[in-house]
PDB file of C-alpha atoms in Angstrom:
ATOM      1  CA  UNK C1198      -7.994  22.998   0.694  1.00 69.00           C
ATOM      2  CA  UNK C1199     -10.932  20.586   0.664  1.00 72.00           C
ATOM      3  CA  UNK C1200      -9.636  18.929  -2.508  1.00 81.00           C
ATOM      4  CA  UNK C1201      -6.222  18.396  -0.915  1.00 86.00           C
ATOM      5  CA  UNK C1202      -7.827  16.949   2.207  1.00 87.00           C
ATOM      6  CA  UNK C1203      -9.866  14.535   0.103  1.00 87.00           C
ATOM      7  CA  UNK C1204      -6.732  13.442  -1.758  1.00 86.00           C
ATOM      8  CA  UNK C1205      -4.960  12.856   1.558  1.00 89.00           C
ATOM      9  CA  UNK C1206      -7.847  10.709   2.810  1.00 89.00           C
ATOM     10  CA  UNK C1207      -7.938   8.682  -0.423  1.00 86.00           C
ATOM     11  CA  UNK C1208      -4.165   8.212  -0.297  1.00 88.00           C
ATOM     12  CA  UNK C1209      -4.192   7.113   3.330  1.00 90.00           C
ATOM     13  CA  UNK C1210      -7.043   4.661   2.775  1.00 89.00           C
ATOM     14  CA  UNK C1211      -5.454   3.229  -0.360  1.00 87.00           C
ATOM     15  CA  UNK C1212      -2.180   2.520   1.447  1.00 89.00           C
ATOM     16  CA  UNK C1213      -3.836   1.525   4.726  1.00 90.00           C
ATOM     17  CA  UNK C1214      -6.085  -1.168   3.281  1.00 86.00           C
ATOM     18  CA  UNK C1215      -3.287  -2.754   1.247  1.00 84.00           C
ATOM     19  CA  UNK C1216      -0.753  -2.657   4.098  1.00 85.00           C
ATOM     20  CA  UNK C1217      -3.377  -3.616   6.706  1.00 83.00           C
ATOM     21  CA  UNK C1218      -1.604  -2.769  10.007  1.00 88.00           C
ATOM     22  CA  UNK C1219      -3.919  -5.136  11.885  1.00 82.00           C
ATOM     23  CA  UNK C1220      -2.590  -8.126   9.972  1.00 77.00           C
ATOM     24  CA  UNK C1221       0.934  -6.940  10.696  1.00 82.00           C
ATOM     25  CA  UNK C1222       0.021  -6.736  14.387  1.00 84.00           C
ATOM     26  CA  UNK C1223      -1.154 -10.359  14.404  1.00 78.00           C
ATOM     27  CA  UNK C1224       2.015 -11.513  12.615  1.00 77.00           C
ATOM     28  CA  UNK C1225       4.157  -9.481  14.992  1.00 85.00           C
ATOM     29  CA  UNK C1226       2.583 -11.031  18.088  1.00 79.00           C
ATOM     30  CA  UNK C1227       2.709 -14.533  16.633  1.00 72.00           C
ATOM     31  CA  UNK C1228       6.427 -14.304  15.881  1.00 76.00           C
ATOM     32  CA  UNK C1229       7.456 -12.524  19.086  1.00 80.00           C
ATOM     33  CA  UNK C1230       5.281 -14.096  21.767  1.00 73.00           C
ATOM     34  CA  UNK C1231       7.817 -13.732  24.595  1.00 76.00           C
ATOM     35  CA  UNK C1232       9.972 -10.803  23.474  1.00 81.00           C
ATOM     36  CA  UNK C1233      10.645  -7.963  25.895  1.00 87.00           C
ATOM     37  CA  UNK C1234       8.912  -4.633  25.435  1.00 88.00           C
ATOM     38  CA  UNK C1235      12.204  -2.948  24.519  1.00 91.00           C
ATOM     39  CA  UNK C1236      12.980  -5.531  21.830  1.00 91.00           C
ATOM     40  CA  UNK C1237       9.454  -5.323  20.422  1.00 91.00           C
ATOM     41  CA  UNK C1238       9.707  -1.554  20.052  1.00 94.00           C
ATOM     42  CA  UNK C1239      13.161  -1.773  18.454  1.00 94.00           C
ATOM     43  CA  UNK C1240      12.047  -4.345  15.871  1.00 94.00           C
ATOM     44  CA  UNK C1241       8.838  -2.422  15.140  1.00 94.00           C
ATOM     45  CA  UNK C1242      10.747   0.835  14.609  1.00 95.00           C
ATOM     46  CA  UNK C1243      13.356  -0.794  12.357  1.00 95.00           C
ATOM     47  CA  UNK C1244      10.741  -2.487  10.192  1.00 95.00           C
ATOM     48  CA  UNK C1245       8.803   0.766   9.789  1.00 96.00           C
ATOM     49  CA  UNK C1246      11.968   2.621   8.752  1.00 96.00           C
ATOM     50  CA  UNK C1247      12.786   0.018   6.103  1.00 95.00           C
ATOM     51  CA  UNK C1248       9.234  -0.125   4.726  1.00 95.00           C
ATOM     52  CA  UNK C1249       8.885   3.664   4.664  1.00 96.00           C
ATOM     53  CA  UNK C1250      12.202   4.109   2.863  1.00 95.00           C
ATOM     54  CA  UNK C1251      11.255   1.517   0.247  1.00 92.00           C
ATOM     55  CA  UNK C1252       7.832   3.034  -0.445  1.00 94.00           C
ATOM     56  CA  UNK C1253       9.284   6.548  -0.592  1.00 95.00           C
ATOM     57  CA  UNK C1254      11.920   5.372  -3.074  1.00 92.00           C
ATOM     58  CA  UNK C1255       9.345   3.844  -5.423  1.00 88.00           C
ATOM     59  CA  UNK C1256       7.093   6.893  -5.058  1.00 90.00           C
ATOM     60  CA  UNK C1257       9.989   9.154  -6.103  1.00 89.00           C
ATOM     61  CA  UNK C1258      11.303   6.943  -8.901  1.00 85.00           C
ATOM     62  CA  UNK C1259       7.940   6.001 -10.381  1.00 73.00           C
ATOM     63  CA  UNK C1260       8.222   8.523 -13.217  1.00 70.00           C
ATOM     64  CA  UNK C1261      11.801   7.460 -13.960  1.00 81.00           C
ATOM     65  CA  UNK C1262      10.753   3.821 -14.172  1.00 76.00           C
ATOM     66  CA  UNK C1263       7.957   4.748 -16.588  1.00 73.00           C
ATOM     67  CA  UNK C1264      10.374   6.604 -18.827  1.00 78.00           C
ATOM     68  CA  UNK C1265      13.079   3.935 -18.611  1.00 83.00           C
ATOM     69  CA  UNK C1266      10.820   1.097 -19.731  1.00 81.00           C
ATOM     70  CA  UNK C1267       8.552   3.176 -21.965  1.00 78.00           C
ATOM     71  CA  UNK C1268       5.499   2.427 -19.832  1.00 75.00           C
ATOM     72  CA  UNK C1269       2.416   4.593 -20.265  1.00 74.00           C
ATOM     73  CA  UNK C1270       0.487   5.797 -17.261  1.00 71.00           C
ATOM     74  CA  UNK C1271      -2.714   4.284 -18.641  1.00 77.00           C
ATOM     75  CA  UNK C1272      -1.118   0.834 -18.907  1.00 79.00           C
ATOM     76  CA  UNK C1273       0.283   1.021 -15.392  1.00 73.00           C
ATOM     77  CA  UNK C1274      -3.045   2.145 -13.958  1.00 76.00           C
ATOM     78  CA  UNK C1275      -4.854  -0.773 -15.579  1.00 84.00           C
ATOM     79  CA  UNK C1276      -2.210  -3.346 -14.599  1.00 81.00           C
ATOM     80  CA  UNK C1277      -1.905  -1.980 -11.076  1.00 74.00           C
ATOM     81  CA  UNK C1278      -5.661  -1.917 -10.657  1.00 80.00           C
ATOM     82  CA  UNK C1279      -5.968  -5.548 -11.786  1.00 86.00           C
ATOM     83  CA  UNK C1280      -3.235  -6.614  -9.354  1.00 78.00           C
ATOM     84  CA  UNK C1281      -4.837  -4.743  -6.475  1.00 73.00           C
ATOM     85  CA  UNK C1282      -8.240  -6.155  -7.361  1.00 85.00           C
ATOM     86  CA  UNK C1283      -6.827  -9.677  -7.197  1.00 84.00           C
ATOM     87  CA  UNK C1284      -5.367  -8.931  -3.769  1.00 75.00           C
ATOM     88  CA  UNK C1285      -8.696  -7.464  -2.665  1.00 79.00           C
ATOM     89  CA  UNK C1286     -10.628 -10.572  -3.745  1.00 87.00           C
ATOM     90  CA  UNK C1287      -8.152 -12.702  -1.800  1.00 81.00           C
ATOM     91  CA  UNK C1288      -8.739 -10.558   1.290  1.00 72.00           C
ATOM     92  CA  UNK C1289     -12.514 -10.841   0.929  1.00 84.00           C
ATOM     93  CA  UNK C1290     -12.533 -14.603   0.323  1.00 84.00           C
ATOM     94  CA  UNK C1291      -9.797 -15.649   2.714  1.00 71.00           C
ATOM     95  CA  UNK C1292     -10.695 -17.797   5.671  1.00 66.00           C
ATOM     96  CA  UNK C1293      -9.766 -16.646   9.117  1.00 55.00           C
ATOM     97  CA  UNK C1294      -6.508 -18.059  10.454  1.00 52.00           C
ATOM     98  CA  UNK C1295      -5.574 -18.328  14.084  1.00 50.00           C
ATOM     99  CA  UNK C1296      -2.491 -16.681  15.489  1.00 48.00           C
ATOM    100  CA  UNK C1297      -0.773 -20.082  15.759  1.00 51.00           C
ATOM    101  CA  UNK C1298      -1.554 -21.007  12.150  1.00 52.00           C
ATOM    102  CA  UNK C1299      -0.235 -17.659  10.907  1.00 51.00           C
ATOM    103  CA  UNK C1300       3.045 -18.130  12.736  1.00 51.00           C
ATOM    104  CA  UNK C1301       3.419 -21.641  11.334  1.00 55.00           C
ATOM    105  CA  UNK C1302       2.851 -20.342   7.769  1.00 51.00           C
ATOM    106  CA  UNK C1303       5.575 -17.742   8.181  1.00 49.00           C
ATOM    107  CA  UNK C1304       7.966 -20.353   9.538  1.00 50.00           C
ATOM    108  CA  UNK C1305       7.212 -22.622   6.596  1.00 51.00           C
ATOM    109  CA  UNK C1306       7.907 -19.814   4.133  1.00 46.00           C
ATOM    110  CA  UNK C1307      11.244 -18.920   5.691  1.00 45.00           C
ATOM    111  CA  UNK C1308      12.340 -22.319   6.878  1.00 42.00           C
ATOM    112  CA  UNK C1309      12.977 -20.810  10.281  1.00 41.00           C
ATOM    113  CA  UNK C1310      12.289 -17.614  12.184  1.00 40.00           C
ATOM    114  CA  UNK C1311      15.375 -15.542  12.795  1.00 43.00           C
ATOM    115  CA  UNK C1312      15.808 -13.355  15.834  1.00 52.00           C
ATOM    116  CA  UNK C1313      15.519 -10.190  13.770  1.00 66.00           C
ATOM    117  CA  UNK C1314      12.312 -10.205  11.740  1.00 80.00           C
ATOM    118  CA  UNK C1315      12.220  -6.455  11.139  1.00 87.00           C
ATOM    119  CA  UNK C1316      13.231  -6.558   7.465  1.00 86.00           C
ATOM    120  CA  UNK C1317      11.821  -9.935   6.420  1.00 79.00           C
ATOM    121  CA  UNK C1318       8.953 -10.650   6.723  1.00 74.00           C
ATOM    122  CA  UNK C1319       7.643  -7.511   8.486  1.00 83.00           C
ATOM    123  CA  UNK C1320       8.978  -4.689   6.287  1.00 89.00           C
ATOM    124  CA  UNK C1321       9.030  -6.917   3.201  1.00 83.00           C
ATOM    125  CA  UNK C1322       6.501  -8.126   2.177  1.00 73.00           C
ATOM    126  CA  UNK C1323       3.887  -7.344   4.853  1.00 79.00           C
ATOM    127  CA  UNK C1324       4.276  -3.540   4.957  1.00 89.00           C
ATOM    128  CA  UNK C1325       5.885  -2.808   1.584  1.00 87.00           C
ATOM    129  CA  UNK C1326       4.899  -5.605  -0.732  1.00 78.00           C
ATOM    130  CA  UNK C1327       4.093  -5.420  -4.464  1.00 72.00           C
ATOM    131  CA  UNK C1328       0.579  -4.153  -3.822  1.00 76.00           C
ATOM    132  CA  UNK C1329       1.731  -1.252  -1.649  1.00 86.00           C
ATOM    133  CA  UNK C1330       4.510  -0.367  -4.104  1.00 85.00           C
ATOM    134  CA  UNK C1331       2.087  -0.349  -7.045  1.00 82.00           C
ATOM    135  CA  UNK C1332      -0.347   1.778  -5.053  1.00 86.00           C
ATOM    136  CA  UNK C1333       2.125   4.535  -4.169  1.00 91.00           C
ATOM    137  CA  UNK C1334       3.494   4.601  -7.729  1.00 87.00           C
ATOM    138  CA  UNK C1335      -0.006   5.049  -9.146  1.00 84.00           C
ATOM    139  CA  UNK C1336      -0.907   7.722  -6.596  1.00 88.00           C
ATOM    140  CA  UNK C1337       2.221   9.788  -7.224  1.00 87.00           C
ATOM    141  CA  UNK C1338       1.871   9.450 -10.989  1.00 80.00           C
ATOM    142  CA  UNK C1339      -1.735  10.681 -10.756  1.00 79.00           C
ATOM    143  CA  UNK C1340      -0.869  13.608  -8.471  1.00 85.00           C
ATOM    144  CA  UNK C1341      -1.683  16.800 -10.427  1.00 84.00           C
ATOM    145  CA  UNK C1342       0.514  19.133  -8.351  1.00 88.00           C
ATOM    146  CA  UNK C1343       3.540  18.970  -6.093  1.00 90.00           C
ATOM    147  CA  UNK C1344       1.201  19.474  -3.135  1.00 90.00           C
ATOM    148  CA  UNK C1345      -0.723  16.323  -4.030  1.00 89.00           C
ATOM    149  CA  UNK C1346       2.565  14.450  -4.373  1.00 91.00           C
ATOM    150  CA  UNK C1347       3.540  15.616  -0.895  1.00 93.00           C
ATOM    151  CA  UNK C1348       0.233  14.319   0.428  1.00 92.00           C
ATOM    152  CA  UNK C1349       1.060  10.867  -0.936  1.00 92.00           C
ATOM    153  CA  UNK C1350       4.232  10.820   1.150  1.00 95.00           C
ATOM    154  CA  UNK C1351       2.290  12.134   4.141  1.00 94.00           C
ATOM    155  CA  UNK C1352      -0.322   9.405   3.708  1.00 93.00           C
ATOM    156  CA  UNK C1353       2.374   6.713   3.510  1.00 95.00           C
ATOM    157  CA  UNK C1354       4.059   8.108   6.614  1.00 95.00           C
ATOM    158  CA  UNK C1355       0.759   8.174   8.521  1.00 94.00           C
ATOM    159  CA  UNK C1356       0.103   4.557   7.568  1.00 94.00           C
ATOM    160  CA  UNK C1357       3.586   3.497   8.689  1.00 96.00           C
ATOM    161  CA  UNK C1358       3.056   5.253  12.025  1.00 95.00           C
ATOM    162  CA  UNK C1359      -0.179   3.280  12.365  1.00 95.00           C
ATOM    163  CA  UNK C1360       1.787   0.089  11.644  1.00 94.00           C
ATOM    164  CA  UNK C1361       4.322   0.963  14.340  1.00 96.00           C
ATOM    165  CA  UNK C1362       1.738   1.454  17.060  1.00 95.00           C
ATOM    166  CA  UNK C1363      -0.215  -1.568  15.860  1.00 93.00           C
ATOM    167  CA  UNK C1364       2.894  -3.694  16.406  1.00 93.00           C
ATOM    168  CA  UNK C1365       3.848  -2.069  19.714  1.00 93.00           C
ATOM    169  CA  UNK C1366       0.352  -2.630  21.108  1.00 92.00           C
ATOM    170  CA  UNK C1367      -0.305  -5.803  19.142  1.00 87.00           C
ATOM    171  CA  UNK C1368      -0.877  -7.914  22.251  1.00 84.00           C
ATOM    172  CA  UNK C1369      -3.837  -5.772  23.260  1.00 86.00           C
ATOM    173  CA  UNK C1370      -5.184  -5.616  19.700  1.00 83.00           C
ATOM    174  CA  UNK C1371      -5.046  -9.400  19.319  1.00 78.00           C
ATOM    175  CA  UNK C1372      -6.761  -9.936  22.657  1.00 81.00           C
ATOM    176  CA  UNK C1373      -9.478  -7.394  21.897  1.00 83.00           C
ATOM    177  CA  UNK C1374     -10.291  -8.332  18.289  1.00 77.00           C
ATOM    178  CA  UNK C1375      -9.643 -12.045  18.280  1.00 78.00           C
ATOM    179  CA  UNK C1376      -9.616 -14.102  15.098  1.00 75.00           C
ATOM    180  CA  UNK C1377     -13.230 -13.239  14.222  1.00 81.00           C
ATOM    181  CA  UNK C1378     -12.697  -9.496  14.512  1.00 78.00           C
ATOM    182  CA  UNK C1379      -9.544  -9.663  12.408  1.00 71.00           C
ATOM    183  CA  UNK C1380     -11.361 -11.678   9.745  1.00 78.00           C
ATOM    184  CA  UNK C1381     -14.230  -9.168   9.563  1.00 79.00           C
ATOM    185  CA  UNK C1382     -11.914  -6.167   9.290  1.00 71.00           C
ATOM    186  CA  UNK C1383      -9.814  -7.875   6.629  1.00 72.00           C
ATOM    187  CA  UNK C1384     -12.915  -8.416   4.488  1.00 82.00           C
ATOM    188  CA  UNK C1385     -13.996  -4.795   4.937  1.00 79.00           C
ATOM    189  CA  UNK C1386     -10.521  -3.606   3.933  1.00 72.00           C
ATOM    190  CA  UNK C1387     -10.671  -5.949   0.950  1.00 77.00           C
ATOM    191  CA  UNK C1388     -13.943  -4.400  -0.211  1.00 84.00           C
ATOM    192  CA  UNK C1389     -12.513  -0.874   0.029  1.00 76.00           C
ATOM    193  CA  UNK C1390      -9.402  -1.958  -1.857  1.00 72.00           C
ATOM    194  CA  UNK C1391     -11.534  -3.567  -4.581  1.00 84.00           C
ATOM    195  CA  UNK C1392     -13.383  -0.281  -5.131  1.00 84.00           C
ATOM    196  CA  UNK C1393     -10.101   1.644  -5.352  1.00 75.00           C
ATOM    197  CA  UNK C1394      -8.681  -0.943  -7.762  1.00 80.00           C
ATOM    198  CA  UNK C1395     -11.708  -0.665 -10.059  1.00 88.00           C
ATOM    199  CA  UNK C1396     -11.299   3.112 -10.063  1.00 83.00           C
ATOM    200  CA  UNK C1397      -7.646   2.719 -11.088  1.00 79.00           C
ATOM    201  CA  UNK C1398      -8.720   0.520 -14.022  1.00 87.00           C
ATOM    202  CA  UNK C1399     -11.449   2.983 -15.040  1.00 89.00           C
ATOM    203  CA  UNK C1400      -8.915   5.831 -15.024  1.00 82.00           C
ATOM    204  CA  UNK C1401      -6.515   3.767 -17.118  1.00 82.00           C
ATOM    205  CA  UNK C1402      -9.129   2.813 -19.694  1.00 89.00           C
ATOM    206  CA  UNK C1403     -10.290   6.425 -19.881  1.00 87.00           C
ATOM    207  CA  UNK C1404      -6.733   7.626 -20.525  1.00 81.00           C
ATOM    208  CA  UNK C1405      -6.199   4.932 -23.164  1.00 83.00           C
ATOM    209  CA  UNK C1406      -9.443   5.937 -24.902  1.00 86.00           C
ATOM    210  CA  UNK C1407      -8.396   9.595 -24.935  1.00 83.00           C
ATOM    211  CA  UNK C1408      -5.036   8.589 -26.397  1.00 78.00           C
ATOM    212  CA  UNK C1409      -6.760   6.616 -29.143  1.00 79.00           C
ATOM    213  CA  UNK C1410      -8.977   9.558 -30.010  1.00 82.00           C
ATOM    214  CA  UNK C1411      -5.929  11.815 -30.165  1.00 77.00           C
ATOM    215  CA  UNK C1412      -4.237   9.383 -32.552  1.00 76.00           C
ATOM    216  CA  UNK C1413      -7.284   9.279 -34.794  1.00 79.00           C
ATOM    217  CA  UNK C1414      -7.628  13.071 -34.566  1.00 74.00           C
ATOM    218  CA  UNK C1415     -11.046  12.791 -32.973  1.00 77.00           C
ATOM    219  CA  UNK C1416      -9.754  15.219 -30.357  1.00 72.00           C
ATOM    220  CA  UNK C1417      -7.596  18.305 -30.737  1.00 67.00           C
ATOM    221  CA  UNK C1418      -4.180  17.634 -29.204  1.00 65.00           C
ATOM    222  CA  UNK C1419      -3.688  21.361 -28.574  1.00 63.00           C
ATOM    223  CA  UNK C1420      -6.637  21.408 -26.190  1.00 64.00           C
ATOM    224  CA  UNK C1421      -5.976  18.239 -24.195  1.00 67.00           C
ATOM    225  CA  UNK C1422      -2.832  16.645 -22.817  1.00 64.00           C
ATOM    226  CA  UNK C1423      -1.954  13.148 -23.979  1.00 62.00           C
ATOM    227  CA  UNK C1424      -2.457  10.973 -20.847  1.00 60.00           C
ATOM    228  CA  UNK C1425      -0.258   8.190 -22.262  1.00 54.00           C
ATOM    229  CA  UNK C1426       2.903  10.250 -21.917  1.00 55.00           C
ATOM    230  CA  UNK C1427       4.976   9.033 -18.938  1.00 49.00           C
ATOM    231  CA  UNK C1428       4.586  11.378 -15.966  1.00 47.00           C
ATOM    232  CA  UNK C1429       7.193  14.089 -15.583  1.00 46.00           C
ATOM    233  CA  UNK C1430       8.607  15.483 -12.392  1.00 44.00           C
ATOM    234  CA  UNK C1431       6.405  18.200 -10.996  1.00 42.00           C
ATOM    235  CA  UNK C1432       7.815  21.693 -10.929  1.00 41.00           C
TER     236      UNK C1432
END
């Protein structure tokens, strides 16, 4: 039970720091400064549904994608860890931006802000971007049992619920934290993400080393499973 609880905590933190609901809250407030409470809740709920569905889909199809493209788990762990580490460094080094500046950046990226922002840019890429997708795929591929896999989905769902309430109460969060508070929390999240990313790379290198030793018959393949084999569906 304790091992499962630890895996749930690791999963939640891994998804939480990459999604960063607080950043989503700032974006949400910046883009909907005068929206009614009913409209804010509707947009928040729709964006969470889209992001959750997308992350669930990639979590379920991760093994299929590995098999389809002949990708080894070790390679994906290393590549995913490097990508997440780059994101983490960006979070740590980024300069604080005001709510107005953030809104202007989003407008510049889209050309204009549409009335419905639930899918783009909230669900994609802020809540279910490449980093979050890579994270859930790695976590599900590393899950040793079906129970651990279920915890990945539970962790994603918990993070999306956090995103929903962060958006619904974003006005209060923005007022309480301010730009300085948001900047500090972003750097802390970046540090946590960097540690997780390094661990992903270490796991990948370890698996690749074991695979090499199996190829060179330094290890007995009857006593250890080849970690390079694409993950199979859990029974």
